[in-house]
Short mmCIF file of C-alpha atoms in Angstrom, two decimals:
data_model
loop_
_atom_site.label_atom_id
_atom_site.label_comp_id
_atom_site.label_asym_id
_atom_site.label_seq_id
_atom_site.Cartn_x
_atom_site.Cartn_y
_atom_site.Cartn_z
CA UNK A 272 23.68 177.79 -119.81
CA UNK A 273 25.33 174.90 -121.69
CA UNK A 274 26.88 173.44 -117.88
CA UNK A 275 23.21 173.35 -117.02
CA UNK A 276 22.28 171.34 -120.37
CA UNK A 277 25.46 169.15 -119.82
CA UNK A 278 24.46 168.31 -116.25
CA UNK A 279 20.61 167.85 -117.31
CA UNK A 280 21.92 165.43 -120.28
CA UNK A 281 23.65 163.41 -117.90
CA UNK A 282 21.06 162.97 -115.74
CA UNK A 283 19.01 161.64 -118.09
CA UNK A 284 21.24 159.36 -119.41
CA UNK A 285 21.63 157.91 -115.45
CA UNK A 286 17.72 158.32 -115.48
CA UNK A 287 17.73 155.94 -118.47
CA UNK A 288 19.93 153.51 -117.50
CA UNK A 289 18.21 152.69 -114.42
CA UNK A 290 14.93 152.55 -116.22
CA UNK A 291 16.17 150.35 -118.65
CA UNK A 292 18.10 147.84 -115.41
CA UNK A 293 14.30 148.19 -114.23
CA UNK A 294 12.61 146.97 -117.38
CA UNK A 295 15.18 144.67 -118.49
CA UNK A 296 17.78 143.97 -115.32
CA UNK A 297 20.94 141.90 -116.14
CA UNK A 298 21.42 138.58 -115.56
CA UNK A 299 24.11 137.76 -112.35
CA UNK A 300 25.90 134.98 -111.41
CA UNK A 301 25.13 131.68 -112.94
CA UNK A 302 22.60 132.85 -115.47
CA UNK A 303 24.98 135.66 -116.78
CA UNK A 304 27.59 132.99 -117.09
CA UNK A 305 25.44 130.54 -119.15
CA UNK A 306 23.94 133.36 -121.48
CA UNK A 307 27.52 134.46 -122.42
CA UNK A 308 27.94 130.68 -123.02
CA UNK A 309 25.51 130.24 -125.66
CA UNK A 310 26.36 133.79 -127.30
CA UNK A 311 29.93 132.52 -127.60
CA UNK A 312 28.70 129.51 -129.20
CA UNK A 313 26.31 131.05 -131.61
CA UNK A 314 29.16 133.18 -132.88
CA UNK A 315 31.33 130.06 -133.20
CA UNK A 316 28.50 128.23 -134.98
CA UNK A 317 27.70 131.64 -137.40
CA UNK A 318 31.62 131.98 -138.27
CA UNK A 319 31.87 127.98 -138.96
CA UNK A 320 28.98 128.38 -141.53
CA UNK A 321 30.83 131.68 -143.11
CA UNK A 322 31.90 130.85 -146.78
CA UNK A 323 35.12 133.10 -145.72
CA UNK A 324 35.76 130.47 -142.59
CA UNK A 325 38.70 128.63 -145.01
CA UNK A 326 40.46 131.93 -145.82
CA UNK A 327 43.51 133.68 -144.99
CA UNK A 328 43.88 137.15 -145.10
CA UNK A 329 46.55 137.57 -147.93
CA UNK A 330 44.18 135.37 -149.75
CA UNK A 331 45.26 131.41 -150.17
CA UNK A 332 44.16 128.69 -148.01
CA UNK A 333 44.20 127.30 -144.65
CA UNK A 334 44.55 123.88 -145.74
CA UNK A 335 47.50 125.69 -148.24
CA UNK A 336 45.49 124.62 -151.56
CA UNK A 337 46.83 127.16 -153.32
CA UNK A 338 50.53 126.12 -153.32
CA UNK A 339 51.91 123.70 -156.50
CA UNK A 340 54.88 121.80 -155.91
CA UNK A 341 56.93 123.30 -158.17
CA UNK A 342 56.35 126.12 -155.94
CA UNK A 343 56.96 124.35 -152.53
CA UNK A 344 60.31 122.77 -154.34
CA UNK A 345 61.83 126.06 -155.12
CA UNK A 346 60.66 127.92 -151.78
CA UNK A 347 62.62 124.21 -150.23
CA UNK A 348 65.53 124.76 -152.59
CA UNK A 349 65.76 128.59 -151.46
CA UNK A 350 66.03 127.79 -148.19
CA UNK A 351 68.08 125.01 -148.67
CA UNK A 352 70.92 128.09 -150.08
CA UNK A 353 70.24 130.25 -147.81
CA UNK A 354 71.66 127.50 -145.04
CA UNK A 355 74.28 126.59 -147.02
CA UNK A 356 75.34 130.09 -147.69
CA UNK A 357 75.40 130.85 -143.89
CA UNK A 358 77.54 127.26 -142.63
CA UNK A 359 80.32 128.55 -145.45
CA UNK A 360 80.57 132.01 -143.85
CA UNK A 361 79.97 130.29 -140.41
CA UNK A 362 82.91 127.89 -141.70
CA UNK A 363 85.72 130.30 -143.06
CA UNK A 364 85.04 132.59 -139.83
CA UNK A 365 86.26 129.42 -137.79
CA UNK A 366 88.98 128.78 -140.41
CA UNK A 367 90.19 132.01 -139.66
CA UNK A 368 90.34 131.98 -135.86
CA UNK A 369 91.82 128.56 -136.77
CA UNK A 370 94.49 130.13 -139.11
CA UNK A 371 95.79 132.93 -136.62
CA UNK A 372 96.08 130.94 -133.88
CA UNK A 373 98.19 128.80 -135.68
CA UNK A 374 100.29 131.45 -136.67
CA UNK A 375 100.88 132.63 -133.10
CA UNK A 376 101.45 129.04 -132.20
CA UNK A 377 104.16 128.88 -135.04
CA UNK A 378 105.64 132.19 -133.77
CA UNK A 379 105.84 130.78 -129.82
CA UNK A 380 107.33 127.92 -131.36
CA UNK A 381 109.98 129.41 -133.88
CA UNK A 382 112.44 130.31 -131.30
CA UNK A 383 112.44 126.56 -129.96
CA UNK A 384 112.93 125.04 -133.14
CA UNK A 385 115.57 127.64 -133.95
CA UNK A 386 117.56 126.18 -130.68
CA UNK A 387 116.95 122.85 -131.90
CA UNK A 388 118.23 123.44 -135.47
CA UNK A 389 121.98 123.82 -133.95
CA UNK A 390 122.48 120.74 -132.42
CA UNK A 391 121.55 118.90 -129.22
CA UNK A 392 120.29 121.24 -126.33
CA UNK A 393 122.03 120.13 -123.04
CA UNK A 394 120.64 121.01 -119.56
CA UNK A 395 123.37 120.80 -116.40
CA UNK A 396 122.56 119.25 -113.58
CA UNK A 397 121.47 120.63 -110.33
CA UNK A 398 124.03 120.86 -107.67
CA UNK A 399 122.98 119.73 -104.16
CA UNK A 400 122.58 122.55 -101.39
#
């Protein structure tokens, strides 16, 4: 019983629908294009004229009216610390690197030095084959 009503309700609505095409049929082509033209620029013109058209959601202003300077200052000066803060650790990670490779340099170099440190170093001569 209620397959019957289901399939008898959707025939209707198909029933309606083409009555409706008949009485009122779309527009195709060129004509659909310009109608959607016009609707888009009714909304346009309706949501220019909205007294909410200058607001953003989390209140404030598009044109930012609602910021002071004092407030722009300290959001400047914030950020201002926050990039300093960053080049200094940015800065003693590099001093770091820089600091151990110096230390294996010194250690390469230590045993050279030490052969220095007691006297002249002499290298003999090759001997012909």
């Amino acid at each position: 019983a209620w397959q019957q009503q289901k399939l008898e309700k959707e025939r209707w609505k198909a029933n309606a629908k083409l009555e409706l095409e008949e009485m009122l049929p779309k527009a195709t082509g060129r004509e659909a294009q310009m109608e959607k033209k016009v609707a888009r620029r009714q909304e346009a013109k309706e949501r220019e004229a909205s007294p909410d058209m200058g607001r953003l959601y989390g209140g404030g202003d598009i044109m930012g009216g609602d910021d002071s300077f004092a407030a722009a200052k300290a959001r400047m000066q914030h950020s201002q610390q926050r990039r300093n803060q960053r080049q200094n650790v940015h800065r003693e990670k590099v001093e770091d690197k820089a600091d151990v490779a110096r230390a294996r340099e010194e250690a390469r170099m230590a045993p050279f030095r030490a052969l220095l440190a007691g006297g002249s170093i002499t290298i003999p001569k090759r001997e012909p084959n």
